[in-house]
Amino acid sequence: MADSPLLTVYGRESCHLCRDMVDALEDFQADLAFELQWVDVDGDPDLARHYGPLVPVLMAGEREICHYFLDAAALNAYFTEIR
């Protein structure tokens, strides 16, 4: 998937909502053809300060797609826009 968009989930290892979002994204991955990256915000004080209250946060580059829960409509809208 070298030319596939990269989506990043900012979250915490101990966060069940974060795991739920990643699991839900994996269900979309085959159809939407994207790469998924996990970043633990607790490993970086700046990330923890910026994203910590909102985790999980799904980003495409600098663009926030959604936070707390996977918003399938927002995810599909993002892919409609970029393709």
mmCIF file of N, CA and C in Angstrom:
data_model
loop_
_atom_site.group_PDB
_atom_site.id
_atom_site.type_symbol
_atom_site.label_atom_id
_atom_site.label_comp_id
_atom_site.label_asym_id
_atom_site.label_seq_id
_atom_site.Cartn_x
_atom_site.Cartn_y
_atom_site.Cartn_z
ATOM 1 N N MET A 1 0.819 -1.198 0.000
ATOM 2 C CA MET A 1 0.000 0.000 0.000
ATOM 3 C C MET A 1 0.859 1.255 0.000
ATOM 4 N N ALA A 2 1.877 1.283 -0.814
ATOM 5 C CA ALA A 2 2.826 2.383 -0.820
ATOM 6 C C ALA A 2 2.165 3.724 -1.142
ATOM 7 N N ASP A 3 1.172 3.750 -2.030
ATOM 8 C CA ASP A 3 0.512 4.994 -2.392
ATOM 9 C C ASP A 3 -0.765 5.232 -1.597
ATOM 10 N N SER A 4 -1.003 4.426 -0.607
ATOM 11 C CA SER A 4 -2.208 4.542 0.205
ATOM 12 C C SER A 4 -2.067 5.672 1.215
ATOM 13 N N PRO A 5 -3.175 6.345 1.514
ATOM 14 C CA PRO A 5 -3.129 7.386 2.541
ATOM 15 C C PRO A 5 -2.740 6.783 3.895
ATOM 16 N N LEU A 6 -2.066 7.580 4.693
ATOM 17 C CA LEU A 6 -1.689 7.173 6.033
ATOM 18 C C LEU A 6 -2.623 7.843 7.028
ATOM 19 N N LEU A 7 -3.299 7.039 7.821
ATOM 20 C CA LEU A 7 -4.126 7.537 8.907
ATOM 21 C C LEU A 7 -3.417 7.224 10.212
ATOM 22 N N THR A 8 -3.513 8.139 11.152
ATOM 23 C CA THR A 8 -2.858 7.970 12.443
ATOM 24 C C THR A 8 -3.885 8.048 13.554
ATOM 25 N N VAL A 9 -3.817 7.070 14.441
ATOM 26 C CA VAL A 9 -4.634 7.104 15.654
ATOM 27 C C VAL A 9 -3.722 7.509 16.803
ATOM 28 N N TYR A 10 -4.050 8.619 17.432
ATOM 29 C CA TYR A 10 -3.363 9.051 18.641
ATOM 30 C C TYR A 10 -4.184 8.552 19.818
ATOM 31 N N GLY A 11 -3.537 7.791 20.695
ATOM 32 C CA GLY A 11 -4.273 7.221 21.807
ATOM 33 C C GLY A 11 -3.372 6.834 22.956
ATOM 34 N N ARG A 12 -3.922 5.997 23.819
ATOM 35 C CA ARG A 12 -3.206 5.487 24.988
ATOM 36 C C ARG A 12 -3.360 3.974 25.021
ATOM 37 N N GLU A 13 -2.315 3.315 25.458
ATOM 38 C CA GLU A 13 -2.347 1.852 25.554
ATOM 39 C C GLU A 13 -3.477 1.371 26.445
ATOM 40 N N SER A 14 -3.775 2.100 27.504
ATOM 41 C CA SER A 14 -4.772 1.665 28.480
ATOM 42 C C SER A 14 -6.200 2.090 28.129
ATOM 43 N N CYS A 15 -6.394 2.652 26.969
ATOM 44 C CA CYS A 15 -7.681 3.229 26.573
ATOM 45 C C CYS A 15 -8.499 2.225 25.755
ATOM 46 N N HIS A 16 -9.633 1.791 26.305
ATOM 47 C CA HIS A 16 -10.467 0.841 25.555
ATOM 48 C C HIS A 16 -11.116 1.481 24.327
ATOM 49 N N LEU A 17 -11.415 2.773 24.387
ATOM 50 C CA LEU A 17 -11.969 3.456 23.215
ATOM 51 C C LEU A 17 -10.951 3.495 22.079
ATOM 52 N N CYS A 18 -9.680 3.596 22.447
ATOM 53 C CA CYS A 18 -8.614 3.620 21.444
ATOM 54 C C CYS A 18 -8.554 2.276 20.722
ATOM 55 N N ARG A 19 -8.592 1.199 21.471
ATOM 56 C CA ARG A 19 -8.581 -0.141 20.881
ATOM 57 C C ARG A 19 -9.819 -0.346 20.010
ATOM 58 N N ASP A 20 -10.975 0.127 20.489
ATOM 59 C CA ASP A 20 -12.212 0.013 19.708
ATOM 60 C C ASP A 20 -12.089 0.744 18.373
ATOM 61 N N MET A 21 -11.478 1.942 18.386
ATOM 62 C CA MET A 21 -11.332 2.693 17.141
ATOM 63 C C MET A 21 -10.408 1.967 16.174
ATOM 64 N N VAL A 22 -9.297 1.458 16.666
ATOM 65 C CA VAL A 22 -8.365 0.732 15.800
ATOM 66 C C VAL A 22 -9.046 -0.506 15.215
ATOM 67 N N ASP A 23 -9.775 -1.248 16.037
ATOM 68 C CA ASP A 23 -10.487 -2.430 15.550
ATOM 69 C C ASP A 23 -11.494 -2.065 14.461
ATOM 70 N N ALA A 24 -12.230 -0.984 14.682
ATOM 71 C CA ALA A 24 -13.214 -0.539 13.698
ATOM 72 C C ALA A 24 -12.533 -0.096 12.404
ATOM 73 N N LEU A 25 -11.408 0.599 12.520
ATOM 74 C CA LEU A 25 -10.679 1.028 11.331
ATOM 75 C C LEU A 25 -10.165 -0.154 10.522
ATOM 76 N N GLU A 26 -9.738 -1.191 11.205
ATOM 77 C CA GLU A 26 -9.244 -2.374 10.501
ATOM 78 C C GLU A 26 -10.335 -3.001 9.638
ATOM 79 N N ASP A 27 -11.605 -2.859 10.053
ATOM 80 C CA ASP A 27 -12.718 -3.353 9.241
ATOM 81 C C ASP A 27 -12.874 -2.568 7.938
ATOM 82 N N PHE A 28 -12.478 -1.303 7.935
ATOM 83 C CA PHE A 28 -12.574 -0.443 6.747
ATOM 84 C C PHE A 28 -11.332 -0.518 5.860
ATOM 85 N N GLN A 29 -10.254 -1.034 6.396
ATOM 86 C CA GLN A 29 -8.949 -0.930 5.740
ATOM 87 C C GLN A 29 -8.910 -1.587 4.362
ATOM 88 N N ALA A 30 -9.483 -2.745 4.195
ATOM 89 C CA ALA A 30 -9.424 -3.427 2.899
ATOM 90 C C ALA A 30 -10.189 -2.649 1.820
ATOM 91 N N ASP A 31 -11.356 -2.141 2.165
ATOM 92 C CA ASP A 31 -12.176 -1.422 1.182
ATOM 93 C C ASP A 31 -11.628 -0.038 0.846
ATOM 94 N N LEU A 32 -11.093 0.652 1.836
ATOM 95 C CA LEU A 32 -10.633 2.025 1.618
ATOM 96 C C LEU A 32 -9.148 2.131 1.315
ATOM 97 N N ALA A 33 -8.410 1.051 1.504
ATOM 98 C CA ALA A 33 -6.981 0.985 1.160
ATOM 99 C C ALA A 33 -6.170 2.119 1.778
ATOM 100 N N PHE A 34 -5.978 2.041 3.079
ATOM 101 C CA PHE A 34 -5.145 3.014 3.774
ATOM 102 C C PHE A 34 -4.193 2.289 4.713
ATOM 103 N N GLU A 35 -3.130 2.996 5.058
ATOM 104 C CA GLU A 35 -2.200 2.497 6.063
ATOM 105 C C GLU A 35 -2.605 3.095 7.401
ATOM 106 N N LEU A 36 -2.389 2.338 8.461
ATOM 107 C CA LEU A 36 -2.796 2.776 9.784
ATOM 108 C C LEU A 36 -1.591 2.794 10.709
ATOM 109 N N GLN A 37 -1.424 3.892 11.389
ATOM 110 C CA GLN A 37 -0.318 4.080 12.319
ATOM 111 C C GLN A 37 -0.893 4.377 13.698
ATOM 112 N N TRP A 38 -0.309 3.768 14.719
ATOM 113 C CA TRP A 38 -0.695 3.996 16.113
ATOM 114 C C TRP A 38 0.384 4.829 16.795
ATOM 115 N N VAL A 39 -0.022 5.877 17.521
ATOM 116 C CA VAL A 39 0.913 6.685 18.291
ATOM 117 C C VAL A 39 0.373 6.795 19.715
ATOM 118 N N ASP A 40 1.184 6.346 20.672
ATOM 119 C CA ASP A 40 0.823 6.453 22.081
ATOM 120 C C ASP A 40 1.206 7.854 22.553
ATOM 121 N N VAL A 41 0.205 8.652 22.884
ATOM 122 C CA VAL A 41 0.464 10.049 23.257
ATOM 123 C C VAL A 41 1.246 10.164 24.556
ATOM 124 N N ASP A 42 1.194 9.144 25.386
ATOM 125 C CA ASP A 42 1.899 9.208 26.656
ATOM 126 C C ASP A 42 3.413 9.123 26.489
ATOM 127 N N GLY A 43 3.879 8.799 25.291
ATOM 128 C CA GLY A 43 5.308 8.749 25.022
ATOM 129 C C GLY A 43 5.916 10.097 24.689
ATOM 130 N N ASP A 44 5.080 11.129 24.572
ATOM 131 C CA ASP A 44 5.564 12.462 24.194
ATOM 132 C C ASP A 44 4.724 13.507 24.936
ATOM 133 N N PRO A 45 5.322 14.298 25.800
ATOM 134 C CA PRO A 45 4.556 15.284 26.571
ATOM 135 C C PRO A 45 3.759 16.264 25.710
ATOM 136 N N ASP A 46 4.297 16.655 24.557
ATOM 137 C CA ASP A 46 3.567 17.578 23.676
ATOM 138 C C ASP A 46 2.326 16.911 23.098
ATOM 139 N N LEU A 47 2.464 15.661 22.669
ATOM 140 C CA LEU A 47 1.303 14.937 22.138
ATOM 141 C C LEU A 47 0.268 14.701 23.233
ATOM 142 N N ALA A 48 0.733 14.355 24.423
ATOM 143 C CA ALA A 48 -0.186 14.124 25.543
ATOM 144 C C ALA A 48 -0.964 15.392 25.867
ATOM 145 N N ARG A 49 -0.299 16.513 25.825
ATOM 146 C CA ARG A 49 -0.943 17.798 26.107
ATOM 147 C C ARG A 49 -1.953 18.151 25.009
ATOM 148 N N HIS A 50 -1.569 17.908 23.765
ATOM 149 C CA HIS A 50 -2.418 18.290 22.624
ATOM 150 C C HIS A 50 -3.598 17.341 22.411
ATOM 151 N N TYR A 51 -3.319 16.037 22.397
ATOM 152 C CA TYR A 51 -4.346 15.054 22.061
ATOM 153 C C TYR A 51 -4.947 14.338 23.271
ATOM 154 N N GLY A 52 -4.249 14.368 24.406
ATOM 155 C CA GLY A 52 -4.646 13.586 25.565
ATOM 156 C C GLY A 52 -6.106 13.651 25.956
ATOM 157 N N PRO A 53 -6.700 14.842 26.062
ATOM 158 C CA PRO A 53 -8.106 14.913 26.473
ATOM 159 C C PRO A 53 -9.083 14.366 25.430
ATOM 160 N N LEU A 54 -8.636 14.174 24.207
ATOM 161 C CA LEU A 54 -9.534 13.782 23.119
ATOM 162 C C LEU A 54 -9.377 12.337 22.654
ATOM 163 N N VAL A 55 -8.416 11.593 23.193
ATOM 164 C CA VAL A 55 -8.108 10.268 22.657
ATOM 165 C C VAL A 55 -9.318 9.346 22.708
ATOM 166 N N PRO A 56 -9.403 8.505 21.692
ATOM 167 C CA PRO A 56 -8.563 8.420 20.512
ATOM 168 C C PRO A 56 -8.900 9.515 19.502
ATOM 169 N N VAL A 57 -7.874 9.931 18.780
ATOM 170 C CA VAL A 57 -8.030 10.938 17.735
ATOM 171 C C VAL A 57 -7.533 10.331 16.430
ATOM 172 N N LEU A 58 -8.369 10.381 15.406
ATOM 173 C CA LEU A 58 -7.993 9.877 14.082
ATOM 174 C C LEU A 58 -7.613 11.057 13.208
ATOM 175 N N MET A 59 -6.376 11.020 12.710
ATOM 176 C CA MET A 59 -5.850 12.099 11.893
ATOM 177 C C MET A 59 -5.414 11.579 10.526
ATOM 178 N N ALA A 60 -5.545 12.438 9.535
ATOM 179 C CA ALA A 60 -4.965 12.221 8.211
ATOM 180 C C ALA A 60 -4.037 13.411 8.007
ATOM 181 N N GLY A 61 -2.764 13.200 8.281
ATOM 182 C CA GLY A 61 -1.836 14.327 8.272
ATOM 183 C C GLY A 61 -2.200 15.287 9.384
ATOM 184 N N GLU A 62 -2.448 16.530 9.046
ATOM 185 C CA GLU A 62 -2.823 17.545 10.028
ATOM 186 C C GLU A 62 -4.339 17.672 10.190
ATOM 187 N N ARG A 63 -5.085 16.872 9.468
ATOM 188 C CA ARG A 63 -6.546 16.968 9.471
ATOM 189 C C ARG A 63 -7.154 15.956 10.434
ATOM 190 N N GLU A 64 -7.944 16.447 11.379
ATOM 191 C CA GLU A 64 -8.657 15.552 12.279
ATOM 192 C C GLU A 64 -9.909 15.035 11.575
ATOM 193 N N ILE A 65 -10.041 13.726 11.546
ATOM 194 C CA ILE A 65 -11.238 13.106 10.980
ATOM 195 C C ILE A 65 -12.293 12.943 12.073
ATOM 196 N N CYS A 66 -11.876 12.462 13.243
ATOM 197 C CA CYS A 66 -12.809 12.307 14.351
ATOM 198 C C CYS A 66 -12.035 12.030 15.631
ATOM 199 N N HIS A 67 -12.739 12.068 16.751
ATOM 200 C CA HIS A 67 -12.141 11.685 18.022
ATOM 201 C C HIS A 67 -13.209 11.032 18.902
ATOM 202 N N TYR A 68 -12.758 10.381 19.939
ATOM 203 C CA TYR A 68 -13.555 9.579 20.877
ATOM 204 C C TYR A 68 -14.049 8.278 20.248
ATOM 205 N N PHE A 69 -14.792 8.361 19.161
ATOM 206 C CA PHE A 69 -15.335 7.178 18.486
ATOM 207 C C PHE A 69 -15.117 7.330 16.985
ATOM 208 N N LEU A 70 -15.020 6.208 16.288
ATOM 209 C CA LEU A 70 -14.880 6.275 14.839
ATOM 210 C C LEU A 70 -16.179 6.791 14.235
ATOM 211 N N ASP A 71 -16.071 7.849 13.470
ATOM 212 C CA ASP A 71 -17.202 8.416 12.744
ATOM 213 C C ASP A 71 -17.081 7.919 11.305
ATOM 214 N N ALA A 72 -17.834 6.876 10.985
ATOM 215 C CA ALA A 72 -17.737 6.252 9.667
ATOM 216 C C ALA A 72 -18.107 7.235 8.562
ATOM 217 N N ALA A 73 -19.080 8.091 8.804
ATOM 218 C CA ALA A 73 -19.474 9.081 7.790
ATOM 219 C C ALA A 73 -18.330 10.056 7.521
ATOM 220 N N ALA A 74 -17.648 10.511 8.562
ATOM 221 C CA ALA A 74 -16.524 11.422 8.381
ATOM 222 C C ALA A 74 -15.369 10.726 7.672
ATOM 223 N N LEU A 75 -15.140 9.455 8.005
ATOM 224 C CA LEU A 75 -14.085 8.688 7.341
ATOM 225 C C LEU A 75 -14.392 8.543 5.856
ATOM 226 N N ASN A 76 -15.610 8.167 5.524
ATOM 227 C CA ASN A 76 -15.995 8.019 4.120
ATOM 228 C C ASN A 76 -15.958 9.355 3.386
ATOM 229 N N ALA A 77 -16.357 10.429 4.051
ATOM 230 C CA ALA A 77 -16.304 11.758 3.430
ATOM 231 C C ALA A 77 -14.868 12.146 3.114
ATOM 232 N N TYR A 78 -13.952 11.843 4.019
ATOM 233 C CA TYR A 78 -12.541 12.128 3.777
ATOM 234 C C TYR A 78 -12.061 11.400 2.526
ATOM 235 N N PHE A 79 -12.378 10.112 2.411
ATOM 236 C CA PHE A 79 -11.912 9.354 1.258
ATOM 237 C C PHE A 79 -12.609 9.778 -0.033
ATOM 238 N N THR A 80 -13.852 10.191 0.042
ATOM 239 C CA THR A 80 -14.538 10.722 -1.138
ATOM 240 C C THR A 80 -13.847 12.002 -1.610
ATOM 241 N N GLU A 81 -13.448 12.831 -0.660
ATOM 242 C CA GLU A 81 -12.788 14.100 -0.992
ATOM 243 C C GLU A 81 -11.416 13.901 -1.615
ATOM 244 N N ILE A 82 -10.643 12.958 -1.127
ATOM 245 C CA ILE A 82 -9.273 12.816 -1.625
ATOM 246 C C ILE A 82 -9.173 11.941 -2.867
ATOM 247 N N ARG A 83 -10.239 11.281 -3.229
ATOM 248 C CA ARG A 83 -10.159 10.385 -4.399
ATOM 249 C C ARG A 83 -10.956 10.871 -5.539
#
